[in-house]
CSV table of C-alpha atoms in Angstrom, one decimal:
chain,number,residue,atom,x,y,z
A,20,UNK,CA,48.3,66.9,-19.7
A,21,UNK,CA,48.8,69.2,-16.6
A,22,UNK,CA,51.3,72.0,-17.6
A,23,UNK,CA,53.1,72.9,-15.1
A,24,UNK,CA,53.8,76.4,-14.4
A,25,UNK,CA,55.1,77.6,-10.8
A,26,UNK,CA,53.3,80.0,-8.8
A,27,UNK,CA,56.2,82.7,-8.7
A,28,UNK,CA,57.8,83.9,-11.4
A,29,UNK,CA,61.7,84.9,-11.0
A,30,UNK,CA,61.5,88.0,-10.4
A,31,UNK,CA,59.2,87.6,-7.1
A,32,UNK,CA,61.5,85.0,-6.2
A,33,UNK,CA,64.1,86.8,-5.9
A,34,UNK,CA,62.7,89.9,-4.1
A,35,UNK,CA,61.4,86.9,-1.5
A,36,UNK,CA,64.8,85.7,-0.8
A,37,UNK,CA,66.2,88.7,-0.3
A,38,UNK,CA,64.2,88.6,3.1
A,39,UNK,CA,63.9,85.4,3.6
A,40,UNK,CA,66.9,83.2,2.6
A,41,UNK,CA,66.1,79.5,0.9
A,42,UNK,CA,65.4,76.9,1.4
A,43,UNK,CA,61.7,78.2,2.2
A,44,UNK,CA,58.1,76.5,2.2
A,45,UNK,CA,56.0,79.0,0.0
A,46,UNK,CA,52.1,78.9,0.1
A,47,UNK,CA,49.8,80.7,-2.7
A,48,UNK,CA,46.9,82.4,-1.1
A,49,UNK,CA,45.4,83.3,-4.3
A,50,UNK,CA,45.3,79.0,-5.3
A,51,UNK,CA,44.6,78.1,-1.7
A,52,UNK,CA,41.3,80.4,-1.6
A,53,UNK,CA,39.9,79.4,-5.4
A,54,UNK,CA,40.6,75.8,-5.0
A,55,UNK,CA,38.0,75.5,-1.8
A,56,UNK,CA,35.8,77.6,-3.2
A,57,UNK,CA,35.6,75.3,-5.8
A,58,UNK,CA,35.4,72.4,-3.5
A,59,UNK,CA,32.2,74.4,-2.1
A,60,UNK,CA,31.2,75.4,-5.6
A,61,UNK,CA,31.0,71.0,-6.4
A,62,UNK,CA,29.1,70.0,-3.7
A,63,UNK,CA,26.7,73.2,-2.9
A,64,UNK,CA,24.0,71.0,-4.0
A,65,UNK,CA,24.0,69.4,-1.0
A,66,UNK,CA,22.8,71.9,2.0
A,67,UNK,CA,25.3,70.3,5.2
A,68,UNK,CA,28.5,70.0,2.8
A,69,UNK,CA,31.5,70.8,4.9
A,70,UNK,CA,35.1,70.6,4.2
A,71,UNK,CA,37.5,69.6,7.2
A,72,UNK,CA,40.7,70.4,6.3
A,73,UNK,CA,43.3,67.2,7.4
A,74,UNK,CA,45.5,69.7,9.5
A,75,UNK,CA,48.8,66.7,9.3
A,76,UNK,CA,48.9,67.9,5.5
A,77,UNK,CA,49.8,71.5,6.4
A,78,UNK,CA,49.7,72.4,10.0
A,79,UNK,CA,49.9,76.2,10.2
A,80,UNK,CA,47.4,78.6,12.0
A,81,UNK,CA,47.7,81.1,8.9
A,82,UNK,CA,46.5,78.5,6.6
A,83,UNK,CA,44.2,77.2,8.5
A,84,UNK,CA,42.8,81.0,8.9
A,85,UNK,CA,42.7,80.8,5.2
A,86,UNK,CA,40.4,78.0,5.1
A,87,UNK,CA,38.0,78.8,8.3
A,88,UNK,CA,37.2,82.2,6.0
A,89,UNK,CA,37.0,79.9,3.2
A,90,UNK,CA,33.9,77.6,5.4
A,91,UNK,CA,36.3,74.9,6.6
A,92,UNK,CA,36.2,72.9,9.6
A,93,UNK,CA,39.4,70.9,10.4
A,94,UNK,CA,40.3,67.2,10.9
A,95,UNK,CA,42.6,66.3,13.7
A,96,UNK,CA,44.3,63.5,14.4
A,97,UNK,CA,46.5,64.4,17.9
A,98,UNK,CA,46.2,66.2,20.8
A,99,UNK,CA,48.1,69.1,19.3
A,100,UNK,CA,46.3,69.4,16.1
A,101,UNK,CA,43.1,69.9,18.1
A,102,UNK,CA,45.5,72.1,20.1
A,103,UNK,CA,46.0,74.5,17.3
A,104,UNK,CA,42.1,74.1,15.9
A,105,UNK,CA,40.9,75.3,19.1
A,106,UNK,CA,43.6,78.8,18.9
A,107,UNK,CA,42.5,79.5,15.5
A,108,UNK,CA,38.8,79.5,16.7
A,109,UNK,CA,37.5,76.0,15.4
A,110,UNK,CA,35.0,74.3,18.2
A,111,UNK,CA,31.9,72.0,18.1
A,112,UNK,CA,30.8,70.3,14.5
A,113,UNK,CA,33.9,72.8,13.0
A,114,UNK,CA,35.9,69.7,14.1
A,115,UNK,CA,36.1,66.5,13.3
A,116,UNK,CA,38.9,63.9,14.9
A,117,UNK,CA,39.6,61.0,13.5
A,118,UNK,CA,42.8,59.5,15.1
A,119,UNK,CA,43.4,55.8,15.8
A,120,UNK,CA,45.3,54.0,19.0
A,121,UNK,CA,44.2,56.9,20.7
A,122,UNK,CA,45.5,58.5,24.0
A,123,UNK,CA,42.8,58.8,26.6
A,124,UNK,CA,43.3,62.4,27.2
A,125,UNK,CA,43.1,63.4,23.4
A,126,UNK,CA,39.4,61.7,23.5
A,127,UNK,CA,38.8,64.0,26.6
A,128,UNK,CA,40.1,67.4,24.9
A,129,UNK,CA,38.1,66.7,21.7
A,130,UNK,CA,35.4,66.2,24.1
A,131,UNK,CA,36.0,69.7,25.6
A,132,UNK,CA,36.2,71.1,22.6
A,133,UNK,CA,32.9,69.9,21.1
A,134,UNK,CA,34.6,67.7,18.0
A,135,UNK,CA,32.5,64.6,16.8
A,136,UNK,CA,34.7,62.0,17.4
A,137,UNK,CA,35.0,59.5,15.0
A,138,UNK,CA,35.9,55.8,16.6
A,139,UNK,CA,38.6,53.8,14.4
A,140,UNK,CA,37.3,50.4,16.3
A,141,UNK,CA,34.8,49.0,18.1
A,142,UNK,CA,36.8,48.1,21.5
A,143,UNK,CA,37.5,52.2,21.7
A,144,UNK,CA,34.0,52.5,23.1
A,145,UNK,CA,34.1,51.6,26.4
A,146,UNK,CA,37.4,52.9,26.2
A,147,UNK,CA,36.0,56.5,25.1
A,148,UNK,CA,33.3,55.6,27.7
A,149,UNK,CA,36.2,55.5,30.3
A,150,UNK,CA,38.2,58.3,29.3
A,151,UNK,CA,35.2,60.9,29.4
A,152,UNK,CA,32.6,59.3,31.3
A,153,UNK,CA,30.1,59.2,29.2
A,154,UNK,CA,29.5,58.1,25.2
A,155,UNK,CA,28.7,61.8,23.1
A,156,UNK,CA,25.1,62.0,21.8
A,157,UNK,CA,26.9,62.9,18.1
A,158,UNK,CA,28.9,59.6,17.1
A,159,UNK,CA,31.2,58.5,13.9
A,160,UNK,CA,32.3,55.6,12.9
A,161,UNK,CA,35.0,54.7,10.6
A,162,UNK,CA,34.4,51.6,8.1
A,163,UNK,CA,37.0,49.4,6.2
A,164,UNK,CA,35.3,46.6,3.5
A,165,UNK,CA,38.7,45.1,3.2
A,166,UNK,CA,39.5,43.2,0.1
A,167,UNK,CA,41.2,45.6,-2.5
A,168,UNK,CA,39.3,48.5,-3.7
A,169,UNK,CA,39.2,49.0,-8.0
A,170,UNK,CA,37.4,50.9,-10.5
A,171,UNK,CA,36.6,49.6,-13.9
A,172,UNK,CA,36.1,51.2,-17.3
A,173,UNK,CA,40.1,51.8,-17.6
A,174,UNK,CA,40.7,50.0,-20.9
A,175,UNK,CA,42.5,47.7,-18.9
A,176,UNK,CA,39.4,46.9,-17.3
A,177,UNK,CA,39.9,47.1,-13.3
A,178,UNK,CA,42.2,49.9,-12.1
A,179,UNK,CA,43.1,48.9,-8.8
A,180,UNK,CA,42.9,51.9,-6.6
A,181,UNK,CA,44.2,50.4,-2.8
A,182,UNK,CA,44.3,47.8,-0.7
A,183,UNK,CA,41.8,48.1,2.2
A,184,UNK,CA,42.3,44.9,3.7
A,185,UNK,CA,45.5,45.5,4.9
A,186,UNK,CA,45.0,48.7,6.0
A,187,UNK,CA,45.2,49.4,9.6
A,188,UNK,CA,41.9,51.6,10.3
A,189,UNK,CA,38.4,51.0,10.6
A,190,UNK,CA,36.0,48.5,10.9
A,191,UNK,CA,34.1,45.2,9.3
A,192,UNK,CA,31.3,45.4,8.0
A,193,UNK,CA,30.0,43.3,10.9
A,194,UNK,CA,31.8,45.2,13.8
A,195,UNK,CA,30.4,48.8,12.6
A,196,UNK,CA,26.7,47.4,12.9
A,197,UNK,CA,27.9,46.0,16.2
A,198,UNK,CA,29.0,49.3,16.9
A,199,UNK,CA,26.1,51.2,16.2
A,200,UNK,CA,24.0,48.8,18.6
A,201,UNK,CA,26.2,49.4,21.3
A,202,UNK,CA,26.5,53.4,21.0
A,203,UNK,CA,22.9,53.6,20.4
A,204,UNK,CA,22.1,51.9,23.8
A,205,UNK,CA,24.6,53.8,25.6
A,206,UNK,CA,22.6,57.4,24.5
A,207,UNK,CA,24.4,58.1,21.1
A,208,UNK,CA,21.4,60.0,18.3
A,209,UNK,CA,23.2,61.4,15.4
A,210,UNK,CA,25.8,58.8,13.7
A,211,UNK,CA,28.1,59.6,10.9
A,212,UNK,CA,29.9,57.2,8.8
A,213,UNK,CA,33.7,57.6,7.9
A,214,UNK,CA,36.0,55.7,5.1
A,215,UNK,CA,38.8,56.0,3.5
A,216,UNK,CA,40.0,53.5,0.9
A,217,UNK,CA,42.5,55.1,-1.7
A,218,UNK,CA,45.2,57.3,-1.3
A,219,UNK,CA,46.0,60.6,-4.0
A,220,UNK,CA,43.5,59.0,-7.2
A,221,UNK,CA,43.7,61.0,-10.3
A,222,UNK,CA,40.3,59.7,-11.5
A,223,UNK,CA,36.7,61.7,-11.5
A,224,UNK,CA,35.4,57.8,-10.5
A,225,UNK,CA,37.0,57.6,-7.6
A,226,UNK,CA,34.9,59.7,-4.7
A,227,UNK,CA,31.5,58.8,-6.5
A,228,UNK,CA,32.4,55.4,-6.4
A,229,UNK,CA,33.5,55.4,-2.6
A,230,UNK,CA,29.8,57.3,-2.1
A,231,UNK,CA,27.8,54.4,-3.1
A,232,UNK,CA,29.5,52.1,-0.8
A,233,UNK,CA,29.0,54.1,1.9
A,234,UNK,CA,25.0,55.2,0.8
A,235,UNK,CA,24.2,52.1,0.4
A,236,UNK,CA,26.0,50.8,4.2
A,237,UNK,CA,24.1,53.3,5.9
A,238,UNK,CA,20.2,52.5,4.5
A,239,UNK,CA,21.8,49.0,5.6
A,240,UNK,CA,22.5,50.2,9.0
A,241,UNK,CA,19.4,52.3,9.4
A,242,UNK,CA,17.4,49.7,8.5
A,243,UNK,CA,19.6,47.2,10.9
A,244,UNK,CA,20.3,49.5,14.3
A,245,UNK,CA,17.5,52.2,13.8
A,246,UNK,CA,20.3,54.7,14.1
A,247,UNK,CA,19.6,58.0,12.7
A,248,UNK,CA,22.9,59.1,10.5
A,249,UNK,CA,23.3,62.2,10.1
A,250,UNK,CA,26.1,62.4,8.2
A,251,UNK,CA,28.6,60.7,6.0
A,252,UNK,CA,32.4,61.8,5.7
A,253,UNK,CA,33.8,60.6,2.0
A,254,UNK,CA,37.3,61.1,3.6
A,255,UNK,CA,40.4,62.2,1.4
A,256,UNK,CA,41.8,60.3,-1.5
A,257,UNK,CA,41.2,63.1,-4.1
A,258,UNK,CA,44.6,63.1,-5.5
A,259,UNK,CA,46.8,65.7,-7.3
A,260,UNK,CA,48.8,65.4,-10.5
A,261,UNK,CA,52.5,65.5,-9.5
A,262,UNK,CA,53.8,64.5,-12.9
A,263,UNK,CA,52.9,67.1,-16.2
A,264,UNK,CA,51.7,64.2,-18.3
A,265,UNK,CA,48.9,63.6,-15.2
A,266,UNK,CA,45.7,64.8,-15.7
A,267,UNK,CA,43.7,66.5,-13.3
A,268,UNK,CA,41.0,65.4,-11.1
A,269,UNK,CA,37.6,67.4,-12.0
A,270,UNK,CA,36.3,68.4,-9.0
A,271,UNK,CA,32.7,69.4,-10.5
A,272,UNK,CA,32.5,66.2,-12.6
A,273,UNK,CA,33.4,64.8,-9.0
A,274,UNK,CA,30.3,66.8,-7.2
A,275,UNK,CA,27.8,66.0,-10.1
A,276,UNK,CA,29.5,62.0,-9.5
A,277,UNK,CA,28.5,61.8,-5.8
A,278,UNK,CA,24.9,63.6,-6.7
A,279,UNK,CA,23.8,60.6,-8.9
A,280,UNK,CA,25.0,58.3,-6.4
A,281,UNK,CA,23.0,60.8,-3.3
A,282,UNK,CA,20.0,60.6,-5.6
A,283,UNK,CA,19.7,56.8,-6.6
A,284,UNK,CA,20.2,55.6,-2.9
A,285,UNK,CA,19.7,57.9,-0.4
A,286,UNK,CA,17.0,59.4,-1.6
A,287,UNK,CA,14.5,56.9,-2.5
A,288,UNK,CA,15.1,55.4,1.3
A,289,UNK,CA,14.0,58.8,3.0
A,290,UNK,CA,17.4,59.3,3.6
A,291,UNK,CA,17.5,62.6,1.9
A,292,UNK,CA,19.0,65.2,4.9
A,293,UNK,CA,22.4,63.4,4.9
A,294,UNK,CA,25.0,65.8,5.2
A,295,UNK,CA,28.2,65.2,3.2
A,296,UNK,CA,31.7,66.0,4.8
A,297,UNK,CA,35.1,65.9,3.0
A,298,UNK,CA,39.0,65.8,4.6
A,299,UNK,CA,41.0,66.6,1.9
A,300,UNK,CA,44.4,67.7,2.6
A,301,UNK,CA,46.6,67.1,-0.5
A,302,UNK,CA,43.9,68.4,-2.9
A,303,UNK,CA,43.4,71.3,-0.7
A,304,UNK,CA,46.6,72.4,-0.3
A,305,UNK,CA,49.3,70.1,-2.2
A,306,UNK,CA,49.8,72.3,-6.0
A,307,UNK,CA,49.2,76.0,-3.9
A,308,UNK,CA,52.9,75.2,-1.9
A,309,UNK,CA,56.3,74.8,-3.4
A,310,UNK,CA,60.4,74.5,-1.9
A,311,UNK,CA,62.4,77.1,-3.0
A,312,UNK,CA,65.7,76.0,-2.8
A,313,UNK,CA,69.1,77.2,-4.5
A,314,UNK,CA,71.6,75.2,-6.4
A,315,UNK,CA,74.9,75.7,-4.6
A,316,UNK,CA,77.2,72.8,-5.9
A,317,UNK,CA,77.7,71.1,-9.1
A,318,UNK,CA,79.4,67.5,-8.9
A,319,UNK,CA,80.1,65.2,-12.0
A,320,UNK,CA,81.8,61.7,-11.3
A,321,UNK,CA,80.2,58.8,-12.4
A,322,UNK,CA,76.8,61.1,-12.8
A,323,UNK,CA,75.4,64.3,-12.8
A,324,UNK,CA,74.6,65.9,-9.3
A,325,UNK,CA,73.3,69.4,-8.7
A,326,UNK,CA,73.2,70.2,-5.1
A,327,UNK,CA,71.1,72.3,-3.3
A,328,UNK,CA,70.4,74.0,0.1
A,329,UNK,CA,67.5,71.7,0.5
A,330,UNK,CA,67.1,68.2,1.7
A,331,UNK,CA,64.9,65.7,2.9
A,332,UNK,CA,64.7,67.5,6.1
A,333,UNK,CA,62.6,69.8,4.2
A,334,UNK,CA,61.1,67.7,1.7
A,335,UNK,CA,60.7,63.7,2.6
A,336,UNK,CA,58.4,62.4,0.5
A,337,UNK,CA,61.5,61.7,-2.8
A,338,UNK,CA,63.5,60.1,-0.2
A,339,UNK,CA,61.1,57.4,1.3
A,340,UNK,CA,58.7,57.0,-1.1
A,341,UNK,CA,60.8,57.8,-4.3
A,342,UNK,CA,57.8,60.2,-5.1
A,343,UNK,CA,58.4,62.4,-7.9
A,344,UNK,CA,58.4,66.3,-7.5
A,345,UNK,CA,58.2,68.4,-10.5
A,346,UNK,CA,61.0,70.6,-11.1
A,347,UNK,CA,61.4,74.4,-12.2
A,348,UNK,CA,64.2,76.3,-12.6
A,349,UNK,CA,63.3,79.3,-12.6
A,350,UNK,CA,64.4,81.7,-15.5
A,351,UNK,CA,64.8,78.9,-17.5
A,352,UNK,CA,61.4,77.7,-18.4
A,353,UNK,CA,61.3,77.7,-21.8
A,354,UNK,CA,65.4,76.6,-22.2
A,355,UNK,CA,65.2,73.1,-23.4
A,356,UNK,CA,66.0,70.0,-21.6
A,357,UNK,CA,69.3,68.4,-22.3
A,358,UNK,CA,71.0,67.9,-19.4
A,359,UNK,CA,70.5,64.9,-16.8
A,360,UNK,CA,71.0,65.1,-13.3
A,361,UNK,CA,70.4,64.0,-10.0
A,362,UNK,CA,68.9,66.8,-7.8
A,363,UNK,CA,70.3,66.4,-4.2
A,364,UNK,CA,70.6,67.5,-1.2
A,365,UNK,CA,72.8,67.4,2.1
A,366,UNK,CA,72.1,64.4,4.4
A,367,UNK,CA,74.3,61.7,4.8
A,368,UNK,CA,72.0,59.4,3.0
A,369,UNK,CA,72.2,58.4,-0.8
A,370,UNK,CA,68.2,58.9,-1.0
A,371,UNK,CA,68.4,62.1,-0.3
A,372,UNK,CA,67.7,62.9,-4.2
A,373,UNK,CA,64.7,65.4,-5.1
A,374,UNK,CA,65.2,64.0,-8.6
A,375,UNK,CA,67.0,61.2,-10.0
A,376,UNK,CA,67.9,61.0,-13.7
A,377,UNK,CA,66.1,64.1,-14.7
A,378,UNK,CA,65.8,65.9,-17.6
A,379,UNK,CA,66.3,69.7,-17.0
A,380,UNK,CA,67.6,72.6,-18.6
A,381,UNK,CA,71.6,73.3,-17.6
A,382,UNK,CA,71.8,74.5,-14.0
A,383,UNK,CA,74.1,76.8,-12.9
A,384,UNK,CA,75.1,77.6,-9.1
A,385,UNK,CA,72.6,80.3,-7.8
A,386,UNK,CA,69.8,79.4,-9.8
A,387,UNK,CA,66.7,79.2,-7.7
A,388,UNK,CA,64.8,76.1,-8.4
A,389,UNK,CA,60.9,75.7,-7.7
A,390,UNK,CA,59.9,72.1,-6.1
A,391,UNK,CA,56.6,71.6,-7.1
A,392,UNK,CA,53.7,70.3,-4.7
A,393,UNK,CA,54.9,70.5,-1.9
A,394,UNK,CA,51.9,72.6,-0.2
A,395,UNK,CA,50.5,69.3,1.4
A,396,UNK,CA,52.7,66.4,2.9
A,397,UNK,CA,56.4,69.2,2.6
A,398,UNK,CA,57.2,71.3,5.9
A,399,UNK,CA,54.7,69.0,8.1
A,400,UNK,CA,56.6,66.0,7.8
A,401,UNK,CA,60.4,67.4,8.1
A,402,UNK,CA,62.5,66.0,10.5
A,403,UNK,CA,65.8,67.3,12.1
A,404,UNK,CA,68.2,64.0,11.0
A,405,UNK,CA,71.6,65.3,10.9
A,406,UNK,CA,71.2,68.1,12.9
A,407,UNK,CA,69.5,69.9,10.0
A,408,UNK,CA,66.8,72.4,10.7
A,409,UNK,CA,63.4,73.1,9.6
A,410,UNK,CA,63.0,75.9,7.3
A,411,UNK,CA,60.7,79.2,6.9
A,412,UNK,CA,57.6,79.1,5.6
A,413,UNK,CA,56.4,82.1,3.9
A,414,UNK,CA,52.6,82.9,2.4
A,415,UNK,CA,52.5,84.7,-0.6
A,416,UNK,CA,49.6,86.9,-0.5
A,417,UNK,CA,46.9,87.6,-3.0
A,418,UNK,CA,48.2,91.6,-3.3
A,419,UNK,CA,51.6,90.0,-4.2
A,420,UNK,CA,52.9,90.9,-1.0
A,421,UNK,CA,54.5,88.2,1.3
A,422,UNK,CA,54.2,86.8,5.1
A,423,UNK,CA,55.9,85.0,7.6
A,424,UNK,CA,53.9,82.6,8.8
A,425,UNK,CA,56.5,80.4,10.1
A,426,UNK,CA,60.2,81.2,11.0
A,427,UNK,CA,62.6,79.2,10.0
A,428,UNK,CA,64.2,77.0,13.2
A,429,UNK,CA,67.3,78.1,14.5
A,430,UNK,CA,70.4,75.8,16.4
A,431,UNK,CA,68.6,77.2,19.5
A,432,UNK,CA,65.5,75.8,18.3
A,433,UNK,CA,67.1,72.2,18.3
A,434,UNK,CA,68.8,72.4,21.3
A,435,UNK,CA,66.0,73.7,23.6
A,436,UNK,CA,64.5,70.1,24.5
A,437,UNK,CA,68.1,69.1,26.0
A,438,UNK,CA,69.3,69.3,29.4
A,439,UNK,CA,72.6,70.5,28.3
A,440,UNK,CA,73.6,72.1,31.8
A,441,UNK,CA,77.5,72.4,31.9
A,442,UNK,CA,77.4,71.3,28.3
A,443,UNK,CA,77.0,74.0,26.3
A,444,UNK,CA,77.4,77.2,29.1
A,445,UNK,CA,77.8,80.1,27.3
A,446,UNK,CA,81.7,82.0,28.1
C-alpha cells in the first residue's frame, strides 16, 4: 500500500496562498533532491551512471537547477528544451536529445551545443548528415523489438507491460545494425543504444528486464558492425503509484535488477566499461509536485459536484486519459469518507472532472484541496482552451520557505501573440 500523505500540511498551505493565490503548481525540494540521490544511490555501482532528466515532464529552469546539483544531465526533445538546457548551464555529454520527425535546425543546435544525438530512424542519417554537415563521432540509436512487451511471474502469468509494435519510435532490429554500418563508415566511434518500451510500470522487473534486451543487442551489434558502444540509455518507464492501494517501485531492488543482468552479459563479452544512462521524468519528479486548488462551488442535481478554481488547463491528464489523481483535502485527513462527488472544474467540457465518483470527506467551499502527482506530466502540458490561463508555480524549499519559480500567466500573457492593432487599443 502507498499511504498517501501530501507534502504540505494546512497550515503551510494557507500561509502559501496568502501570496500566491490557487490554483498553483507546488514542487517539494526536499522529495525532489532525496529521490535522485537515490536514483544515484541504485546505480553507483556502475562508474558512467547518469541521470537525464526528460525536461517535457517538468520544464522549469529552477528544477532543473535542482537536478544539475543533484548530477543530472537533461533529455530534450525540441529546440526549446535544448534552449532552456543550454541557460541553465547543461552542454556536451550533460545532454542527451532524443526527439523524432525532427526539424533540421534542432539537429544543428544540439550539435552546437555538444548533445549526443540520438537518431529515432535510419533515414535521419543522411538527413542529420545534411542538416550539420557532417555525422558526430558520439552516436545513439534508438531500438523498438516490436511485438508486445510482458513480464512473467504475476500469478497470472504474463503481465503485459506495452505494446512496442505500434509504437511510433525507433528501429528494427534489422535497421539499427543497418544503422550502425552506415554511421560507422561515415566517421561515428562511440555508439549508444536507446529504448523505451513501457510507460509508468509499478514493477521492480520492469527496467532489469528491458536491460537484458538491450545487453544482449549490443554484444550482438559489436560482434556484427565492430562498433564500439559506449553506452546504453534504459530510457523512462519507471512508473509512480498514483492510486494508495499501488505499491511502490524499489528503486534499489531496481539497481541490484539491472547489475545481475550487467554482470551475466556484459561482462563475460569484455563489454564491462558500458555506461548506463536513465530519462526518468515521472519517477523523478511526478509524487514531489501537487495542484492546489480551492473548492469554490458546490452543485447537487442528478450528482454530487464540487467545483474548483482548477481545471484541465492546469491539470490534463483526468480529462484525456481518465487518469486518476489522488485527492486531499486538507484539514480533513483523518475525517472519514462518506460523501461522493465529482471533482470539477471550469471548461466547457463534461471531462473536465479531477475525480469522478469519489469517495471524500464532506467538502465545504474554501477548503484547499491537494491534487496529488502532479510534479511530472501537470503545468508542462496545460493548455489555454477557453481562454483560461496557466497558473503559478511555486517551489517549496527545504527551510520551509517558498519560491516563485514561475508566475502565473496573466490576460496579457494570452493576448501578446495577436496582432490585435485597433482591436483592443487601450482608451
Amino acid at each position: 500500500m502507498n499511504e498517501k500523505k501530501p507534502f504540505v500540511t494546512k497550515g503551510q498551505a494557507e500561509e502559501i496562498v496568502k501570496e500566491y493565490p490557487t490554483p498553483i503548481h507546488l514542487y517539494d525540494e526536499k522529495g525532489i533532491r532525496e529521490n535522485a540521490r537515490r536514483l544515484n544511490k541504485a546505480f553507483s555501482w556502475n562508474k558512467g551512471f547518469k541521470e537525464y532528466f526528460a525536461v517535457k515532464a517538468t520544464p522549469n529552469p529552477r528544477i532543473l537547477q535542482i537536478l544539475k546539483e543533484e548530477g543530472c544531465g537533461t533529455d530534450c526533445s525540441s529546440l526549446t528544451e535544448l534552449m532552456m538546457s543550454e541557460a541553465c548551464g547543461f552542454s556536451g555529454k550533460e545532454i542527451m536529445f532524443s526527439s523524432n520527425d525532427t526539424p533540421a535546425e534542432e539537429f544543428v543546435m544540439a550539435e552546437q551545443l555538444g548533445a549526443t544525438i540520438n537518431l529515432d530512424d535510419i533515414t535521419h542519417i543522411p538527413f542529420l548528415e545534411d542538416a550539420i554537415g557532417h555525422i558526430p563521432e558520439r552516436i545513439c540509436c534508438r531500438f523498438n523489438p516490436g511485438g508486445v512487451f510482458q513480464l512473467g511471474g504475476s500469478k497470472e502469468g504474463f503481465q503485459v507491460m506495452d505494446n512496442p509494435g505500434e509504437a511510433k519510435y525507433g528501429m528494427t532490429r534489422a535497421q539499427i545494425s543497418e544503422a550502425y554500418k552506415i554511421l560507422k563508415s561515415k566517421g561515428a566511434k562511440e555508439f549508444g543504444i536507446h529504448a523505451f518500451l513501457a510507460s509508468n510500470t509499478i514493477s521492480n522487473e520492469y527496467y532489469p528486464a528491458l536491460a537484458s534486451i538491450l545487453f544482449k543487442l549490443a554484444v550482438e551489434l559489436k560482434e556484427e558492425t565492430g562498433a564500439h558502444i559506449t553506452f546504453i540509455n534504459l530510457s523512462g518507464g519507471i512508473g509512480i503509484p498514483y492510486r494508495p492501494e499501488q505499491d511502490v517501485n524499489d528503486i534499489a531492488v531496481i539497481g541490484e535488477g539491472v547489475r545481475k543482468a550487467y554482470e551475466e552479459i556484459l561482462v563475460p563479452a569484455g563489454m564491462d566499461d558500458v555506461a548506463l544512462y536513465t530519462e526518468l521524468g515521472r519517477y523523478m519528479l511526478g509524487p514531489y509536485g501537487c495542484l492546489l486548488t480551492r473548492a469554490i462551488h458546490e452543485k447537487n442535481t442528478y450528482k454530487n459536484y464540487i467545483g474548483v478554481d482548477a481545471c484541465a488547463a492546469n491539470l490534463m491528464r483526468p480529462a484525456i486519459y481518465g487518469a486518476y489523481h489522488h485527492i486531499t483535502v486538507l484539514g480533513k485527513e483523518n475525517d472519514p469518507c462518506d460523501h461522493k462527488y465529482d471533482v470539477t472544474g471550469s471548461l466547457c467540457e463534461n471531462c473536465d472532472k479531477f475525480a469522478v465518483d469519489r469517495m471524500l470527506p464532506e467538502i465545504d467551499k474554501g477548503d484547499l484541496l491537494v491534487i496529488h502527482d502532479a510534479g511530472a506530466h501537470g503545468f508542462s502540458m496545460g493548455y489555454n482552451y477557453n481562454g483560461r490561463l496557466r497558473s503559478a508555480e511555486v517551489l517549496l524549499k527545504e527551510d520551509g520557505s517558498t519560491e516563485l519559480i514561475r508566475r502565473a500567466e496573466t490576460p496579457e500573457d494570452y493576448f501578446a501573440t495577436l496582432d490585435v492593432t485597433g482591436v483592443f487599443d487601450k482608451k
